[in-house]
GROMACS .gro file of C-alpha atoms in nm:
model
  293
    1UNK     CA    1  -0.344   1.776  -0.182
    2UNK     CA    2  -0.289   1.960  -0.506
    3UNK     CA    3   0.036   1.887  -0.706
    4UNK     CA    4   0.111   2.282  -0.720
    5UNK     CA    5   0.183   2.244  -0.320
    6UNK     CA    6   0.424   1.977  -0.315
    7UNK     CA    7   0.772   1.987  -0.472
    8UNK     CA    8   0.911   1.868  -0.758
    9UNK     CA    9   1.143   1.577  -0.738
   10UNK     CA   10   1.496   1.605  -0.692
   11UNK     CA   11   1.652   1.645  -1.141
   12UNK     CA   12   1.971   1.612  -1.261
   13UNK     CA   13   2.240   1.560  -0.975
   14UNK     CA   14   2.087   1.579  -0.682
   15UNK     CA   15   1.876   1.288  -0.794
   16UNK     CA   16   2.038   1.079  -0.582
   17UNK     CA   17   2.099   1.294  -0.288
   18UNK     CA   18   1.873   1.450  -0.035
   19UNK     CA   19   1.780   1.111   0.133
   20UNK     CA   20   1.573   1.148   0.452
   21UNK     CA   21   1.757   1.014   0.781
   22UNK     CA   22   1.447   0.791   0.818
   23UNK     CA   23   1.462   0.631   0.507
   24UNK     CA   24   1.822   0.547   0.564
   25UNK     CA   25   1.773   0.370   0.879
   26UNK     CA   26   1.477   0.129   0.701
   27UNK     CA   27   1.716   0.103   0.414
   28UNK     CA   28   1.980  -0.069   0.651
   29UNK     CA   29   1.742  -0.245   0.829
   30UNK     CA   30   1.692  -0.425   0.458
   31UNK     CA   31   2.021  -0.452   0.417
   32UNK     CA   32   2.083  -0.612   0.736
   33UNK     CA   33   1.788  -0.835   0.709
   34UNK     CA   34   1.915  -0.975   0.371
   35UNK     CA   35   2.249  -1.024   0.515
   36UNK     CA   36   2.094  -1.205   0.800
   37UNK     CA   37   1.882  -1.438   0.600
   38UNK     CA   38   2.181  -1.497   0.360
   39UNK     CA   39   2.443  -1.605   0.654
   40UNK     CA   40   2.201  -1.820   0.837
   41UNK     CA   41   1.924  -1.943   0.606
   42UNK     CA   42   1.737  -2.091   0.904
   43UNK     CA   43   1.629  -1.795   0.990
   44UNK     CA   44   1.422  -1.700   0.706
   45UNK     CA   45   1.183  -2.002   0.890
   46UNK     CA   46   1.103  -1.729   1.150
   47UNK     CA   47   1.098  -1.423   0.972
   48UNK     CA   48   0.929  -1.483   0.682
   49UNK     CA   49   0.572  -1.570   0.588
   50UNK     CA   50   0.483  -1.952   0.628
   51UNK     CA   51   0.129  -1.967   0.664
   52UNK     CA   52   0.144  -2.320   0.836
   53UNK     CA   53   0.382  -2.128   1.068
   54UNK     CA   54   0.243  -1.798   1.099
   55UNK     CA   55   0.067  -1.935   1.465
   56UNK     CA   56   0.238  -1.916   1.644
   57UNK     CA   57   0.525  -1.749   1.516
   58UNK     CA   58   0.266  -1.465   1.458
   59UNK     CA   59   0.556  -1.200   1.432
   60UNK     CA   60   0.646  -1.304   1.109
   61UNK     CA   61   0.355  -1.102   0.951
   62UNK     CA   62   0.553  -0.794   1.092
   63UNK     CA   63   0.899  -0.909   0.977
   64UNK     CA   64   0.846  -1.041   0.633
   65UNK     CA   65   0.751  -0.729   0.449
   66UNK     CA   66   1.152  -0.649   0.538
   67UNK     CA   67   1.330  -0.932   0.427
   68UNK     CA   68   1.449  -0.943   0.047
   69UNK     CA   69   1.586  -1.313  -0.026
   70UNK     CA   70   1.778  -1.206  -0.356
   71UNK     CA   71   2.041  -0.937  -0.426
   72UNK     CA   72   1.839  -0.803  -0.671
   73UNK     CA   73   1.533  -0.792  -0.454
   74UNK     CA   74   1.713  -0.606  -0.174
   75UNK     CA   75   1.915  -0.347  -0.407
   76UNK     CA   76   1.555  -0.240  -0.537
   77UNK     CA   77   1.363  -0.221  -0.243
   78UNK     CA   78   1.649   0.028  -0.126
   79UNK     CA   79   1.690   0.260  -0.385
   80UNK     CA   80   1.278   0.209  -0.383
   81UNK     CA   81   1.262   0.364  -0.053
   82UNK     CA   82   1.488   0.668  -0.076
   83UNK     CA   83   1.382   0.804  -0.367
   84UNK     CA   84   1.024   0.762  -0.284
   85UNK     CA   85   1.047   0.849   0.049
   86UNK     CA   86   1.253   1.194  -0.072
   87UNK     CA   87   0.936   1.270  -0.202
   88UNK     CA   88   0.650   1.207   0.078
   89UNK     CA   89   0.866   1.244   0.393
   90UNK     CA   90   0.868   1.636   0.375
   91UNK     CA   91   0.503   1.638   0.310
   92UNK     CA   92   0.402   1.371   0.603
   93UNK     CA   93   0.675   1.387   0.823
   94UNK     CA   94   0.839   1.134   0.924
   95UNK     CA   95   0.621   1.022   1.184
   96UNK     CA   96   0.353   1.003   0.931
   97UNK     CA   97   0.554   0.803   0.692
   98UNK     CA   98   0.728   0.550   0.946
   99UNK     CA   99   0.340   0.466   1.071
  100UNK     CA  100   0.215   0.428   0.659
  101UNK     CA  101   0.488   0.176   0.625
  102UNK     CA  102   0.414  -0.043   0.931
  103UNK     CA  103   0.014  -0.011   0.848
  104UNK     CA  104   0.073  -0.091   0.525
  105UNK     CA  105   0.324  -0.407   0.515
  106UNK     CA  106   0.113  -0.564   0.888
  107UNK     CA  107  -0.213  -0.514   0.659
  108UNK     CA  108  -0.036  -0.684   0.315
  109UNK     CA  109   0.087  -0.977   0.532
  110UNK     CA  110  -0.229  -1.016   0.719
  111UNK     CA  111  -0.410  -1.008   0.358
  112UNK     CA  112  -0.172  -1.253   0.204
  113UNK     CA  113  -0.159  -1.490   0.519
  114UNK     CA  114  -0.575  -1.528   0.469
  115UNK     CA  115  -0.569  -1.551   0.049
  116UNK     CA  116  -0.338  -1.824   0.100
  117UNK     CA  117  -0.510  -2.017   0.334
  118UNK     CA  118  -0.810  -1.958   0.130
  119UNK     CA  119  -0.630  -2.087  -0.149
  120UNK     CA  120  -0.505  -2.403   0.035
  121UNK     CA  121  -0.870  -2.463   0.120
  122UNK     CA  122  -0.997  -2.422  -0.231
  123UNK     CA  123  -0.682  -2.642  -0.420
  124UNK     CA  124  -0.547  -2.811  -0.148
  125UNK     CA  125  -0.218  -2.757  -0.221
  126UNK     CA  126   0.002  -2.762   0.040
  127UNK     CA  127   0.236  -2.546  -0.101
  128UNK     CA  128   0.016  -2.255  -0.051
  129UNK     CA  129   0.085  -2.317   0.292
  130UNK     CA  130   0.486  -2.346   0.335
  131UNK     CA  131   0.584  -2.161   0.052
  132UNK     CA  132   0.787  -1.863   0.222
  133UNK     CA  133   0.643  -1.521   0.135
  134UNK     CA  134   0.846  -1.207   0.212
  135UNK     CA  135   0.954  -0.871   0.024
  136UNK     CA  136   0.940  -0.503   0.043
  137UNK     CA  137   0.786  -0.454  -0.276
  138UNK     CA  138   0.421  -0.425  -0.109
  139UNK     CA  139   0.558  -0.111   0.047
  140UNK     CA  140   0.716   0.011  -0.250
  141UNK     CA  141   0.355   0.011  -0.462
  142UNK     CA  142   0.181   0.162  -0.138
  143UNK     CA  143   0.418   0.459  -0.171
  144UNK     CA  144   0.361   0.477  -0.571
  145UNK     CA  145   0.001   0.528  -0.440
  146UNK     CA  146   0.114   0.827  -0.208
  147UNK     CA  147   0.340   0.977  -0.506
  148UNK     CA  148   0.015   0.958  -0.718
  149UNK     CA  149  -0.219   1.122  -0.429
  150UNK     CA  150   0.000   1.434  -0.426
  151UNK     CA  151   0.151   1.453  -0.767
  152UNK     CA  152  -0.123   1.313  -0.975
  153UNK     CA  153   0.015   1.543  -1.274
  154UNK     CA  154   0.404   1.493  -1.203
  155UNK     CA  155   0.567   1.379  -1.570
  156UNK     CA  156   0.820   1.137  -1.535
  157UNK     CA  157   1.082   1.018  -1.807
  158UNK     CA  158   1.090   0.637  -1.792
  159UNK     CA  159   1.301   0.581  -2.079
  160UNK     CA  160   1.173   0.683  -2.431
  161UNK     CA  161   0.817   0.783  -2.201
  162UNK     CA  162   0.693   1.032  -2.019
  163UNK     CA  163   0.398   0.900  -1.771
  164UNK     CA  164   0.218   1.056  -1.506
  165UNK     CA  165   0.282   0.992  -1.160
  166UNK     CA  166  -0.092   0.895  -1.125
  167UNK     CA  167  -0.052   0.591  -1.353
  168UNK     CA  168   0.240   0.437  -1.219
  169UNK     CA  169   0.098   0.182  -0.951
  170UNK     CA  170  -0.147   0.091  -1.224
  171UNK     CA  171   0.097   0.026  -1.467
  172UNK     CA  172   0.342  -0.205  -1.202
  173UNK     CA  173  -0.001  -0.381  -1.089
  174UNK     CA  174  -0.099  -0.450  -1.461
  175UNK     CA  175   0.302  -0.522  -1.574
  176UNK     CA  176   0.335  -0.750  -1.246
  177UNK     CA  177  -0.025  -0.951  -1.354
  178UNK     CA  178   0.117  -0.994  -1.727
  179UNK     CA  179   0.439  -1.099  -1.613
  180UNK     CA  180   0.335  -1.339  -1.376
  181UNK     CA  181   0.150  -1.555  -1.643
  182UNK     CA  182   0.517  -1.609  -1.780
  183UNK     CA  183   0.752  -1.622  -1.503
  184UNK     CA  184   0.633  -1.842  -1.233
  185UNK     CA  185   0.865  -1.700  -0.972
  186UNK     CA  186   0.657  -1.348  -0.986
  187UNK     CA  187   0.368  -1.517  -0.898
  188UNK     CA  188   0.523  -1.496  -0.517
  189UNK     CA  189   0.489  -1.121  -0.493
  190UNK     CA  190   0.179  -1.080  -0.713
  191UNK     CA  191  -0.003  -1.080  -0.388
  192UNK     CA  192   0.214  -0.868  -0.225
  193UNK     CA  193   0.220  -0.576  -0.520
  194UNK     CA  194  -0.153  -0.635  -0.569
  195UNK     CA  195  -0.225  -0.590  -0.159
  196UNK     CA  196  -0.004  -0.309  -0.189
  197UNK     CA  197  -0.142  -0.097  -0.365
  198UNK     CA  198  -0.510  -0.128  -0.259
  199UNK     CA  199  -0.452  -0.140   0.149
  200UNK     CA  200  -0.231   0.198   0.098
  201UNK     CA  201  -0.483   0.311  -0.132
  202UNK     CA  202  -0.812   0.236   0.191
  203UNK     CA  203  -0.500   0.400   0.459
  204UNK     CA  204  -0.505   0.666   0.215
  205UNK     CA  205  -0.871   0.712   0.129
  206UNK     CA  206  -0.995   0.686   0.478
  207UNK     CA  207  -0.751   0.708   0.739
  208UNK     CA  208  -0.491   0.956   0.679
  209UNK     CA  209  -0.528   1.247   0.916
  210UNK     CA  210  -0.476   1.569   0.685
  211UNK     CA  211  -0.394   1.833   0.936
  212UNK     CA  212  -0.381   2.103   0.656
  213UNK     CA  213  -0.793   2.062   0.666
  214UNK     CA  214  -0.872   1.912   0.986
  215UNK     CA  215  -1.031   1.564   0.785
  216UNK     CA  216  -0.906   1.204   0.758
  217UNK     CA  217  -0.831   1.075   0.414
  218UNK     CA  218  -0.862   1.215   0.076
  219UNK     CA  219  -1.258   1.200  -0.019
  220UNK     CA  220  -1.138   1.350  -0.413
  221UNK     CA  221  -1.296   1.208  -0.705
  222UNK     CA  222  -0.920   1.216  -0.841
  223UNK     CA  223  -0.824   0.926  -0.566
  224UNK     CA  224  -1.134   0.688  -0.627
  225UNK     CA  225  -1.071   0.374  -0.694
  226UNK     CA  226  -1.198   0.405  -1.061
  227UNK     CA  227  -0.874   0.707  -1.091
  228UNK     CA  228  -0.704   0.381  -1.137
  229UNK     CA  229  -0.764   0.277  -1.429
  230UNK     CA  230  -0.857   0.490  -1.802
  231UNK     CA  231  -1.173   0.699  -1.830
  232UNK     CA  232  -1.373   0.434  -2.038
  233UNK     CA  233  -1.410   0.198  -1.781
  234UNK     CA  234  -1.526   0.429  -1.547
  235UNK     CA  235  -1.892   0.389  -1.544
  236UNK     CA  236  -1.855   0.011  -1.539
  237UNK     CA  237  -1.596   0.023  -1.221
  238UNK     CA  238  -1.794   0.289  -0.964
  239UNK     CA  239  -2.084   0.079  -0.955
  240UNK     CA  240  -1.874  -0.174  -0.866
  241UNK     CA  241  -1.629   0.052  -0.692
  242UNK     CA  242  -2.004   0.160  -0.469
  243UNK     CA  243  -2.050  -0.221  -0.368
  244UNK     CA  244  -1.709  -0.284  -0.177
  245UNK     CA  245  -1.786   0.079  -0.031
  246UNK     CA  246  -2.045  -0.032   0.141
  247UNK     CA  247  -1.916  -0.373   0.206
  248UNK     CA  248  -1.648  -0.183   0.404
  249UNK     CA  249  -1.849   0.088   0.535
  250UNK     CA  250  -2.178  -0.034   0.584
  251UNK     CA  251  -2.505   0.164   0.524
  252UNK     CA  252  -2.458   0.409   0.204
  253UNK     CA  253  -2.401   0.778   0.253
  254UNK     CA  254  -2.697   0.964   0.342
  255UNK     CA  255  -2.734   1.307   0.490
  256UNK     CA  256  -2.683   1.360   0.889
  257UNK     CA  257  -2.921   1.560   1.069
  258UNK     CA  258  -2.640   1.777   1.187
  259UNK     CA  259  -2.311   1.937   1.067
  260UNK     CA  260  -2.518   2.179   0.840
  261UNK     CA  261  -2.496   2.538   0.790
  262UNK     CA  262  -2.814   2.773   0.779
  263UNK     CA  263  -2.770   2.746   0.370
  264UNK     CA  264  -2.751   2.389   0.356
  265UNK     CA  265  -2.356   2.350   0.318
  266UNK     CA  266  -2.174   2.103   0.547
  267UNK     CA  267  -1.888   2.180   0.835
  268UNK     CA  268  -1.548   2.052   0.735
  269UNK     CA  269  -1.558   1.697   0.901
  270UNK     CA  270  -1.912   1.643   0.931
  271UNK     CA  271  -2.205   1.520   0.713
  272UNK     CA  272  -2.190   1.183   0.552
  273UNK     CA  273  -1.851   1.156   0.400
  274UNK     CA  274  -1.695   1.140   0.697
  275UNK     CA  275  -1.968   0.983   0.932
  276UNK     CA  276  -1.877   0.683   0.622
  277UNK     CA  277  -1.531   0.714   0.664
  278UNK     CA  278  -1.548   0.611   1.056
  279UNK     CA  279  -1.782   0.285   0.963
  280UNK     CA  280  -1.490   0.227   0.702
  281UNK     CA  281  -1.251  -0.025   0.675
  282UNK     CA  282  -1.336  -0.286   0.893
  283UNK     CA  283  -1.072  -0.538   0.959
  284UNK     CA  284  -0.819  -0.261   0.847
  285UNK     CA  285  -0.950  -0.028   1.071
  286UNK     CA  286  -0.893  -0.230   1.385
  287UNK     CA  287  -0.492  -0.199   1.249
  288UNK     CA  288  -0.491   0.191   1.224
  289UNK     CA  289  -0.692   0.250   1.567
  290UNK     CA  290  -0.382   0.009   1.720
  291UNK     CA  291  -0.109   0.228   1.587
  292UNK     CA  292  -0.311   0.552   1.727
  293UNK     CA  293  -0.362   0.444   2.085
   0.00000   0.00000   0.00000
């Protein structure tokens, strides 16, 4: 989706006005889930990710993506979520945007529940396994990734800057990395920003019905996975980039034996591209074909 065909966010002072009724419910359902954890600590046993403890208290990979632990957490997450979701509700609809979210934070908690057993397997270190794991921040980098699908071009002022849209969840994934070599306590939602950005990015990429065009996801050499990160490392990332493509979707593209025009020209939704896109995505497709049915 071209930047021309979305609007431009909200200046001056309606920034902080417009908010979608959606995004207002989610925001109290932080609120009240901080609240909740806060009054009765206990229950942040339940809710939140414990690997040890995610069988069988399997809903907690569900619930922890919505519980903030600190004040500043929670405050962040919410003013996160209504101004991003000012921007992409009125171009997914609500619907759309409510099912993004769940996809999104099941997939980062299912992601971060195997890297840490992984990582208990590899170090044994136990606290890998009961070190509570919860925040909204996953979320908040997946829908960075939907600002900079449809307003890759978008200038915003941060400060003394003016960035692109399309560079922002690079630049939190690349500030969170540096940060977390410093401050130990970041180190606890690495994973989740990290997770964040690249299962919204695969939603995104291969999932996302566009009912503009008919297709599912956005097939653009401006949303590759190399658009990520500057020009020069390009060549040396879509080789790369090519390898987890096929890991995910099998067998490489090739041309189908039908879907072709007399000249030689594909029919929107057939040929390779999106033949690939239905092999894609295995476990995360098994998530998205849930939420459908």
């Amino acid at each position: 989706m071209s930047a021309s065909a979305a609007p431009a966010p909200a200046a001056g002072g309606r920034f902080f006005t417009g908010f979608t009724r959606l995004c207002k419910g989610l925001a109290v359902v932080l609120l009240l889930a901080h609240i909740l954890v806060h009054l009765f600590p206990s229950a942040a046993t339940y809710l939140t990710l414990i690997p040890a403890r995610t069988i069988p208290f399997a809903w907690n990979l569900v619930t922890a993506g919505y519980i903030e632990q600190t004040i500043p957490g929670v405050i962040v997450s919410i003013v996160g979520l209504l101004l991003f979701g000012k921007v992409l509700e009125p171009l997914w609809g609500a619907k759309e945007l409510l099912k993004f979210i769940f996809i999104v934070n099941l997939s980062i908690s299912a992601c971060v529940f195997v890297t840490m057993i992984v990582l208990y397997y590899i170090t044994q270190e136990e606290s890998y396994l009961y070190t509570p794991v919860s925040g909204f921040y996953g979320v908040l980098s997946g829908l960075l990734v939907g600002i900079k699908q449809i307003l890759p071009d978008q200038e915003l002022n941060l400060f003394v800057f003016k960035i692109s849209a399309k560079w922002i969840p690079s630049i939190v994934a690349f500030i969170s990395v540096a940060v977390s070599f410093f401050m130990k306590e970041v180190m606890s939602y690495l994973p989740i920003i990290l997770f964040g950005i690249y299962m919204s990015w695969i939603y995104l990429r291969y999932f996302q019905r566009r009912l503009e065009v008919g297709l599912k996801g956005d097939p653009s050499d401006e949303f590759s996975f190399s658009s990520f990160f500057p020009g020069f490392l390009r060549p040396i990332l879509d080789p790369i980039a090519s390898v987890f493509h096929k890991l995910f979707c099998g067998r490489s593209a090739r041309p189908e034996g039908t879907g072709q025009t007399l000249d030689g020209s594909q029919f929107p939704g057939s040929g390779s591209t999106e033949a690939n896109r239905r092999r894609c995505g295995f476990p995360f497709s098994l998530i998205v074909v849930a939420i459908h049915h």
